[in-house]
Coordinates of C-alpha atoms in Angstrom, one line a residue:
Chain I
M1 CA 57.7 107.3 101.6
V2 CA 58.3 109.6 98.5
I3 CA 61.1 108.5 96.3
R4 CA 62.0 110.4 93.6
R5 CA 64.3 108.7 90.5
P6 CA 65.4 110.4 87.8
P7 CA 63.9 109.2 84.4
D8 CA 64.6 105.7 83.0
I9 CA 67.3 106.1 79.7
P10 CA 65.8 104.6 77.3
S11 CA 67.0 101.3 76.6
S12 CA 68.4 102.1 72.7
E13 CA 70.6 104.2 75.1
I14 CA 71.7 101.4 76.9
T15 CA 75.2 99.2 75.6
P16 CA 74.3 95.6 75.7
E17 CA 75.4 94.8 79.9
G18 CA 77.9 92.0 77.9
V19 CA 79.5 94.6 75.7
Y20 CA 79.5 97.5 78.4
V21 CA 80.3 94.7 81.6
N22 CA 83.5 93.0 79.3
R23 CA 84.5 96.4 77.4
R24 CA 87.9 97.0 78.8
K25 CA 88.8 93.1 78.6
F26 CA 88.2 93.7 75.1
I27 CA 90.3 96.6 74.5
A28 CA 92.5 95.6 76.6
A29 CA 93.1 92.1 75.0
A30 CA 93.1 94.4 71.2
A31 CA 95.4 96.7 72.4
I32 CA 98.5 94.6 74.6
G33 CA 97.5 91.0 73.6
A34 CA 96.3 88.1 75.5
A35 CA 99.6 87.8 77.0
G36 CA 100.3 91.0 78.1
A37 CA 96.4 90.9 79.7
A38 CA 97.0 87.3 81.7
L39 CA 99.8 89.2 83.4
A40 CA 98.5 92.8 84.0
P41 CA 97.3 92.6 87.7
R42 CA 94.4 90.9 87.8
A43 CA 93.6 93.5 90.9
L44 CA 93.2 96.2 89.2
R45 CA 91.6 94.8 86.2
A46 CA 89.1 93.9 88.3
F47 CA 88.2 97.1 89.9
E48 CA 88.4 99.4 86.4
D49 CA 85.4 96.4 85.6
D50 CA 83.9 98.4 88.1
V51 CA 80.6 98.4 86.4
D52 CA 78.2 95.9 88.4
Q53 CA 75.3 93.6 87.5
E54 CA 73.2 94.9 90.0
V55 CA 73.2 98.4 90.2
P56 CA 70.7 100.5 88.6
A57 CA 71.9 102.3 84.5
R58 CA 71.2 105.6 85.7
F59 CA 75.2 104.8 87.6
R60 CA 76.8 103.7 85.3
N61 CA 77.9 107.4 83.5
M62 CA 77.6 108.9 86.6
R63 CA 80.7 110.9 87.9
S64 CA 81.2 113.9 90.7
E65 CA 81.1 117.1 90.1
L66 CA 84.9 116.8 89.5
D67 CA 84.4 113.7 86.6
E68 CA 85.9 111.2 88.7
R69 CA 85.3 108.1 88.4
L70 CA 82.5 106.2 90.8
N71 CA 84.1 103.2 92.8
S72 CA 82.6 100.2 92.2
Y73 CA 79.4 98.8 94.9
R74 CA 81.6 96.0 95.1
D75 CA 84.6 98.0 96.3
V76 CA 82.0 100.2 98.4
T77 CA 80.8 97.4 100.1
T78 CA 83.4 95.1 100.8
Y79 CA 86.3 98.0 101.9
N80 CA 85.6 100.1 105.0
N81 CA 85.7 100.6 108.7
F82 CA 82.9 99.8 111.3
Y83 CA 84.9 98.5 113.6
E84 CA 81.5 97.8 115.4
F85 CA 82.0 94.4 112.9
G86 CA 85.6 94.3 113.4
T87 CA 88.7 95.8 112.8
D88 CA 90.1 94.8 109.3
K89 CA 88.1 96.4 106.1
D90 CA 86.7 93.0 105.1
D91 CA 85.4 92.3 108.5
P92 CA 82.1 94.2 108.4
A93 CA 80.8 92.3 104.9
K94 CA 82.4 89.1 106.5
N95 CA 80.4 89.9 110.0
S96 CA 77.5 91.9 109.7
G97 CA 75.0 88.9 107.9
D98 CA 73.1 88.9 111.3
F99 CA 72.6 92.4 111.9
N100 CA 69.0 93.3 111.4
P101 CA 67.9 96.7 110.9
R102 CA 64.4 96.3 110.4
P103 CA 62.5 97.5 112.5
W104 CA 64.4 100.8 113.6
T105 CA 63.9 103.1 116.0
V106 CA 65.7 106.7 116.6
T107 CA 65.6 108.0 120.1
V108 CA 65.3 111.9 119.7
G109 CA 66.2 113.7 122.5
G110 CA 68.1 116.5 124.0
H111 CA 67.4 120.9 123.7
C112 CA 64.1 120.6 120.6
N113 CA 60.7 120.6 120.5
R114 CA 60.2 117.2 119.1
P115 CA 62.1 114.7 121.1
G116 CA 60.5 111.2 121.5
E117 CA 61.1 107.4 119.9
Y118 CA 60.9 107.5 116.2
A119 CA 60.1 104.9 113.6
L120 CA 62.9 104.6 110.9
E121 CA 59.5 104.7 108.6
D122 CA 58.1 108.4 110.3
I123 CA 61.7 109.5 110.1
L124 CA 62.1 108.9 106.5
R125 CA 58.5 110.0 104.9
P126 CA 57.9 113.4 104.7
H127 CA 61.7 113.4 102.9
T128 CA 62.6 112.9 99.2
M129 CA 65.2 110.6 98.8
E130 CA 67.9 111.3 96.2
D131 CA 71.3 110.6 94.9
R132 CA 74.9 112.9 96.3
V133 CA 78.0 111.8 94.5
Y134 CA 80.8 112.3 97.3
R135 CA 84.5 111.7 97.7
L136 CA 84.8 109.6 101.0
R137 CA 88.6 110.7 102.2
C138 CA 89.5 108.6 105.4
V139 CA 91.5 109.7 108.1
E140 CA 93.9 106.5 107.1
A141 CA 95.0 108.5 103.7
W142 CA 92.8 106.3 101.2
S143 CA 89.5 107.4 99.5
M144 CA 86.4 106.6 97.3
V145 CA 84.0 108.1 94.9
I146 CA 80.4 106.8 96.4
P147 CA 77.1 107.9 95.3
W148 CA 75.5 107.8 98.8
Y149 CA 71.2 108.4 98.7
G150 CA 70.2 110.4 101.1
F151 CA 68.7 113.5 102.1
P152 CA 69.6 116.8 104.1
L153 CA 70.3 116.2 107.5
A154 CA 69.0 119.7 107.7
D155 CA 65.3 119.0 106.2
L156 CA 65.2 116.2 109.3
I157 CA 66.8 118.6 112.4
R158 CA 64.5 121.6 110.7
R159 CA 61.2 119.3 111.7
L160 CA 62.8 118.2 115.0
E161 CA 62.7 121.5 116.1
P162 CA 65.8 122.4 118.1
T163 CA 66.1 125.4 120.8
S164 CA 68.2 127.8 121.4
N165 CA 70.3 125.9 123.1
A166 CA 71.7 123.2 120.9
N167 CA 74.9 124.4 119.9
F168 CA 75.4 120.5 118.6
V169 CA 73.7 116.9 117.3
M170 CA 75.0 114.2 118.7
F171 CA 74.3 111.0 117.2
R172 CA 75.1 107.0 118.6
T173 CA 75.5 104.2 116.9
V174 CA 73.1 101.4 118.3
V175 CA 75.1 99.0 120.9
R176 CA 73.8 95.0 119.8
P177 CA 77.0 92.8 120.8
Q178 CA 75.0 90.1 119.8
E179 CA 75.1 90.9 117.1
M180 CA 77.8 92.8 116.4
P181 CA 80.8 91.1 117.2
G182 CA 83.2 93.9 117.0
Q183 CA 81.6 95.1 120.1
R184 CA 82.3 92.1 122.8
A185 CA 85.1 93.8 123.0
R186 CA 86.2 96.9 124.0
V187 CA 88.5 97.8 121.4
L188 CA 86.3 101.9 121.5
D189 CA 84.4 103.1 123.9
W190 CA 80.9 101.7 123.1
P191 CA 78.5 103.0 121.2
Y192 CA 80.0 105.2 119.2
I193 CA 79.7 108.8 119.1
E194 CA 80.1 112.0 116.7
G195 CA 78.7 114.8 116.5
L196 CA 78.5 118.3 114.2
R197 CA 78.3 122.2 115.3
M198 CA 74.6 123.2 114.0
D199 CA 75.7 125.2 111.2
E200 CA 77.8 122.2 110.0
A201 CA 74.9 119.8 110.5
M202 CA 72.3 122.3 108.8
H203 CA 74.5 122.7 105.6
P204 CA 73.1 121.5 102.7
L205 CA 76.1 118.9 101.9
T206 CA 75.5 117.4 105.2
L207 CA 73.6 113.8 104.3
M208 CA 71.2 111.4 105.8
A209 CA 72.6 108.6 104.0
T210 CA 69.3 105.3 104.1
G211 CA 71.0 104.1 101.0
V212 CA 74.2 103.8 98.2
Y213 CA 74.1 103.3 94.7
G214 CA 70.2 104.0 95.2
M215 CA 69.5 100.8 97.4
D216 CA 69.4 100.0 100.5
L217 CA 72.2 100.6 102.9
P218 CA 73.9 97.1 103.5
N219 CA 74.6 96.4 106.7
Q220 CA 78.4 96.5 106.6
N221 CA 77.8 100.1 105.1
G222 CA 75.8 101.4 108.4
A223 CA 72.4 100.4 107.3
P224 CA 69.8 101.5 108.3
L225 CA 70.8 105.0 108.5
R226 CA 74.4 107.0 108.9
L227 CA 75.7 110.3 108.2
I228 CA 78.0 111.9 105.8
V229 CA 80.1 114.8 105.9
P230 CA 82.0 115.1 102.8
W231 CA 84.5 117.5 103.7
K232 CA 85.6 115.9 106.9
Y233 CA 87.2 111.9 107.5
G234 CA 85.0 109.1 107.5
F235 CA 85.2 108.5 110.7
K236 CA 83.1 111.4 111.2
G237 CA 80.0 109.6 109.2
I238 CA 78.7 107.4 112.4
K239 CA 76.8 104.1 110.4
S240 CA 74.0 102.8 112.1
I241 CA 71.8 105.9 114.2
D242 CA 69.7 105.1 116.9
H243 CA 70.3 108.1 119.3
I244 CA 70.2 112.1 118.1
D245 CA 70.4 114.3 120.6
F246 CA 70.8 117.9 120.8
V247 CA 73.6 119.6 123.1
E248 CA 75.2 122.6 124.0
E249 CA 78.1 121.7 124.8
M250 CA 80.7 119.7 122.1
P251 CA 80.4 116.4 122.0
D252 CA 83.3 113.3 122.8
N253 CA 83.5 112.2 120.1
T254 CA 84.7 108.0 120.2
W255 CA 88.1 108.3 117.8
K256 CA 88.6 111.9 119.6
V257 CA 88.2 110.0 123.0
S258 CA 89.9 107.1 122.4
N259 CA 93.5 108.8 121.5
S260 CA 92.8 113.2 121.2
R261 CA 96.5 113.5 119.8
E262 CA 95.4 112.4 116.5
Y263 CA 91.9 112.4 116.0
G264 CA 90.0 115.9 116.9
F265 CA 86.8 116.8 116.9
Y266 CA 86.5 119.2 114.2
A267 CA 88.3 115.9 112.0
N268 CA 88.0 118.6 108.5
V269 CA 90.3 116.9 105.8
N270 CA 93.4 118.7 105.7
P271 CA 96.4 117.7 103.9
N272 CA 98.2 121.4 106.1
V273 CA 98.0 119.0 109.1
D274 CA 98.7 115.6 109.0
H275 CA 98.5 112.5 111.2
P276 CA 101.2 111.7 113.4
R277 CA 101.5 108.8 111.9
W278 CA 101.3 109.8 108.1
S279 CA 101.3 113.0 105.5
Q280 CA 97.6 114.0 105.0
A281 CA 98.9 116.0 101.2
R282 CA 98.0 112.6 99.6
E283 CA 95.8 110.4 99.8
R284 CA 95.8 106.7 97.9
R285 CA 92.7 106.7 95.3
L286 CA 91.2 103.5 94.9
P287 CA 91.5 101.8 92.7
S288 CA 94.4 103.0 92.5
L289 CA 98.0 101.7 93.9
F290 CA 100.1 104.3 94.6
R291 CA 98.9 107.0 96.9
N292 CA 99.8 109.5 94.7
H293 CA 96.7 111.8 94.7
E294 CA 96.9 115.1 95.6
T295 CA 94.1 115.3 98.3
L296 CA 92.2 118.8 98.7
M297 CA 91.3 121.4 101.1
F298 CA 87.8 120.2 102.8
N299 CA 88.4 117.1 100.0
G300 CA 87.1 119.7 97.7
Y301 CA 84.2 121.1 98.9
G302 CA 86.4 124.3 100.3
E303 CA 84.1 126.8 98.4
Q304 CA 80.9 125.3 100.3
V305 CA 82.3 125.3 103.8
A306 CA 85.1 126.7 104.1
H307 CA 83.3 129.7 105.7
L308 CA 82.8 127.6 108.6
Y309 CA 85.5 127.9 109.5
S310 CA 86.6 131.5 109.0
G311 CA 89.0 132.4 111.9
M312 CA 89.5 129.4 113.5
D313 CA 93.1 128.0 113.6
L314 CA 92.7 125.0 111.9
T315 CA 96.4 123.7 112.7
R316 CA 94.6 123.4 116.3
W317 CA 90.9 122.7 115.5
Y318 CA 91.8 119.3 113.5
Chain F
M1 CA 120.7 59.5 109.1
N2 CA 117.6 59.9 110.9
Q3 CA 118.4 63.2 112.0
K4 CA 119.4 64.6 108.4
R5 CA 116.4 63.6 106.6
A6 CA 114.6 65.1 110.4
V7 CA 116.4 68.9 109.5
L8 CA 115.3 68.2 105.7
L9 CA 112.1 67.8 106.5
L10 CA 111.6 70.6 108.8
K11 CA 113.6 73.1 106.0
V12 CA 110.7 71.5 103.1
V13 CA 108.0 72.6 105.9
L14 CA 110.2 76.1 106.7
W15 CA 110.5 77.0 103.2
L16 CA 106.3 76.0 102.0
G17 CA 105.1 77.2 105.5
A18 CA 107.5 80.9 104.3
L19 CA 106.9 81.1 100.8
A20 CA 102.9 80.4 101.1
P21 CA 102.4 84.1 101.7
A22 CA 104.1 85.3 99.5
G23 CA 102.4 83.1 96.9
F24 CA 99.2 84.5 98.3
L25 CA 100.0 87.9 97.6
L26 CA 100.7 87.0 93.7
L27 CA 97.7 85.2 93.3
G28 CA 95.4 87.8 94.5
M29 CA 97.3 90.8 92.7
F30 CA 97.1 88.2 89.6
V31 CA 94.6 85.8 89.8
Y32 CA 92.3 86.4 92.3
P33 CA 91.3 89.6 93.1
D34 CA 89.2 88.8 95.9
W35 CA 92.4 87.0 98.2
V36 CA 93.9 91.2 98.7
G37 CA 90.5 93.0 98.1
A38 CA 89.8 96.6 97.4
N39 CA 92.9 97.9 98.2
P40 CA 95.8 94.8 97.6
I41 CA 98.5 97.6 98.4
E42 CA 97.5 98.1 102.1
R43 CA 97.0 94.1 101.9
L44 CA 99.8 93.6 100.7
T45 CA 101.3 95.4 103.3
H46 CA 100.2 94.4 106.2
V47 CA 100.6 90.4 105.0
T48 CA 104.7 91.2 104.4
G49 CA 104.7 93.4 107.8
M50 CA 102.9 90.5 109.1
T51 CA 105.1 88.2 108.3
T52 CA 108.0 89.4 108.8
L53 CA 107.3 89.8 112.5
I54 CA 105.8 86.2 112.6
L55 CA 109.4 85.0 111.0
L56 CA 112.2 87.2 113.5
M57 CA 109.5 85.3 116.8
L58 CA 109.9 82.3 115.1
T59 CA 114.2 83.0 114.4
L60 CA 114.5 83.7 118.1
T61 CA 112.7 81.1 119.0
V62 CA 115.2 78.1 117.4
T63 CA 117.8 78.6 120.8
P64 CA 115.9 78.6 123.3
L65 CA 114.5 75.3 121.8
R66 CA 117.7 73.9 121.4
R67 CA 118.6 74.5 124.6
V68 CA 115.1 73.3 125.9
S69 CA 115.0 70.0 123.7
G70 CA 119.2 68.7 123.8
W71 CA 118.4 68.7 120.0
N72 CA 120.9 70.6 118.3
P73 CA 120.3 70.5 114.6
V74 CA 117.5 72.5 114.4
I75 CA 119.8 75.4 114.9
R76 CA 120.2 74.9 111.3
L77 CA 116.7 76.2 110.4
R78 CA 118.0 79.9 112.2
R79 CA 119.6 80.8 108.7
P80 CA 116.8 80.5 106.2
L81 CA 114.3 81.9 109.3
G82 CA 116.1 84.8 109.8
L83 CA 117.2 85.2 105.7
F84 CA 112.9 85.1 105.5
A85 CA 112.3 87.6 107.9
F86 CA 114.3 89.4 106.2
F87 CA 113.2 89.0 102.8
Y88 CA 110.0 89.8 103.6
A89 CA 111.3 92.7 105.3
L90 CA 112.5 94.0 102.0
C91 CA 109.3 93.0 100.8
H92 CA 107.2 95.2 103.5
F93 CA 109.9 98.5 102.4
S94 CA 110.0 98.4 98.7
I95 CA 106.3 97.8 99.0
W96 CA 106.1 101.3 101.2
F97 CA 108.4 103.0 99.4
V98 CA 107.1 102.3 95.4
F99 CA 103.4 102.9 96.1
D100 CA 103.0 105.1 99.0
M101 CA 106.4 107.2 98.6
V102 CA 105.8 107.2 94.7
F103 CA 109.6 106.3 94.4
N104 CA 110.0 110.3 96.1
V105 CA 113.5 109.8 98.0
T106 CA 112.4 113.4 100.2
W107 CA 109.2 112.0 100.9
M108 CA 110.5 108.8 102.3
L109 CA 113.4 110.6 104.4
E110 CA 110.8 113.4 105.9
D111 CA 108.4 110.0 107.1
I112 CA 111.2 108.5 107.9
A113 CA 112.4 111.6 110.0
E114 CA 108.5 113.0 111.9
R115 CA 107.0 110.1 112.2
P116 CA 108.3 107.8 114.7
F117 CA 105.9 105.0 113.9
I118 CA 108.1 104.8 110.3
T119 CA 111.4 105.8 111.6
V120 CA 111.5 102.6 114.2
G121 CA 110.7 100.5 111.5
F122 CA 112.5 101.7 109.4
A123 CA 115.8 101.6 111.6
A124 CA 114.4 98.3 112.4
F125 CA 114.7 97.0 108.6
V126 CA 118.1 98.7 108.2
I127 CA 119.6 96.5 111.3
L128 CA 119.1 93.9 109.4
I129 CA 120.6 94.7 106.4
P130 CA 123.7 93.8 107.5
L131 CA 122.8 90.5 109.4
A132 CA 121.1 89.3 105.6
L133 CA 124.6 90.7 104.1
T134 CA 127.1 88.2 107.2
S135 CA 125.0 85.3 107.3
T136 CA 127.0 83.7 104.6
K137 CA 129.6 80.8 106.1
G138 CA 132.4 83.2 105.2
W139 CA 131.3 86.4 107.0
I140 CA 130.8 84.0 110.0
R141 CA 134.4 82.8 109.7
R142 CA 136.1 86.2 108.5
L143 CA 133.8 88.1 111.6
G144 CA 134.3 85.3 114.3
R145 CA 133.5 86.4 117.9
R146 CA 132.1 89.9 116.3
W147 CA 130.0 87.7 114.4
T148 CA 127.7 87.4 117.2
T149 CA 128.1 90.5 119.1
L150 CA 126.7 92.3 115.5
H151 CA 123.9 89.6 115.2
R152 CA 122.6 90.5 118.6
G153 CA 121.5 93.3 116.9
V154 CA 118.3 91.0 115.7
Y155 CA 117.2 91.6 118.8
V156 CA 117.3 95.7 118.6
A157 CA 115.0 94.6 115.0
A158 CA 112.7 92.4 117.1
T159 CA 112.0 95.0 119.4
L160 CA 111.8 97.8 117.1
G161 CA 109.5 95.6 115.0
V162 CA 106.8 95.4 117.7
V163 CA 107.2 98.6 119.3
H164 CA 106.1 99.8 114.9
F165 CA 103.5 97.3 114.8
Y166 CA 102.5 98.7 118.3
W167 CA 102.1 101.9 116.9
F168 CA 100.8 101.7 113.6
V169 CA 97.2 99.7 114.9
K170 CA 95.0 102.6 115.5
A171 CA 92.7 101.3 118.8
D172 CA 92.9 97.7 118.5
T173 CA 95.9 96.8 120.0
R174 CA 95.6 93.5 121.2
L175 CA 98.0 91.4 118.1
P176 CA 100.8 94.0 119.2
L177 CA 100.3 92.9 123.0
V178 CA 100.3 89.1 121.8
F179 CA 103.8 90.0 119.8
I180 CA 105.3 91.2 122.9
A181 CA 104.3 88.7 125.5
I182 CA 106.4 86.3 123.0
L183 CA 108.7 89.0 122.5
A184 CA 109.4 88.8 127.0
V185 CA 109.0 85.4 126.8
L186 CA 112.2 84.9 124.1
F187 CA 113.9 87.3 126.3
G188 CA 113.4 85.7 129.4
A189 CA 114.6 82.5 128.3
R190 CA 117.8 84.3 127.2
L191 CA 117.7 85.8 130.2
Q192 CA 117.3 82.8 132.5
A193 CA 120.1 81.1 129.9
A194 CA 123.0 83.8 130.6
R195 CA 122.7 83.4 134.3
Q196 CA 122.3 79.1 134.4
R197 CA 125.3 79.6 132.1
R198 CA 126.8 82.1 134.8
S199 CA 126.3 80.2 138.0
G200 CA 127.2 77.2 136.3
R201 CA 131.0 78.9 135.8
R202 CA 130.9 79.6 139.5
N203 CA 130.1 75.9 140.2
K204 CA 133.1 74.8 137.7
E205 CA 135.7 77.0 139.0
P206 CA 135.8 75.0 142.7
E207 CA 136.0 71.3 140.4
A208 CA 138.3 72.5 138.2
A209 CA 140.4 74.0 141.4
T210 CA 140.1 70.4 142.9
A211 CA 141.0 68.7 139.5
A212 CA 144.1 71.1 139.4
S213 CA 145.2 70.1 142.7
G214 CA 144.6 66.0 142.1
S215 CA 146.6 66.0 139.1
R216 CA 149.5 67.5 141.1

């Protein structure tokens, strides 16, 4: 596997870690005094100090294209939905210790010229890995800015040579109730299924992620292979993928099957189409406490993807 | 004396237990961020909502418990339980209004009007307000019989609260169903007691008639 990494930053450029890590505490203490610092909600300050010692240096000043700060490695890896490990946001981190993502096989089937069982290494080998900073907008109206690590799904699809009957790509999450305690109850219809229309799957923004913050995905974030579609709600980003099928018909994705009034196939981020139970016009950009961040059409990726949906009624195809 | 001590002990347990969730959240916000996680407001909202429901269920348990155990002093736990339930409902609502609605009354009213899950939750909260306000001895005296009628509103509030929870969860309805089952048991106990009272009255009437004729 070829891994292209940006050149290392000369050590002279790097602020000593201790100073960097503590800079906010230092500034806060200077500005509002020790008493004020003691009263400030730690829950907030902890996330403001979101430079994790363990992440590679290149992430320290990284921003999204809209100049947004990254969420901490800690936030990204301790707060997410992955019902296979439980329904609370901290369940995936707590309950995924027994999950074993290696060795891993991906079964490719359906309308393509290269079906078969692929070892993960064979899936990844030809691709050049890169960092991609994307906003992740959960359908529950919170969001994070996350530096994924992976390669365009389009590159993989080209290798698999779908035929003209392949209108959609369908993905499946592995089923391992022994290692995934959430699968022991039928909270959702396992296996988790997601899908993309072929043009969505081939879009250069669509990413097969193998890592986050330049490191292998932790189990709770969908190791070893997951999907990232930044203009769609987070539940489209299916995790721990072990099946890829090229199909003619629109797949029945798990959340749509679970509640089709609330979740559709397309699941494009859209501030104008509310979830029946809450407005999608605003989101809580973690670590902020307030849900006052305006949600952008297609999560801010409209320029790149709006043409995929021209002429479609997005109120109907939510 | 012994009874007094037992009630006092129960009240201490009640206060400690009822304040524990608030203490947990405050410590999480100000001292141990790990306790509330990356989205503290969500944690605050969930814990205060859950605590409200648990306290409402406990409040509704007091009367049947008194009947089953025959131990009357237990009734003295009912008011503090109910008031703590209201306290957490108030926190729950305030957190939502401040951090989710960002003090915007228009957004709040829109949400209440358009989203049944919010509508029922808000209705439950509103119903609890007069109950909390009239929980003092003075109001009990002033309202007399009407006090009992008014405070039957707690049944409605508890039901709406559980419906609010059921509609809130995305797919995992197991816990809301537990609350529905508890409510069913508590309502069942009341229906049975009402039936017994009715048949008790029927049985007593002939006795009373006999007694009356005997005295003649």
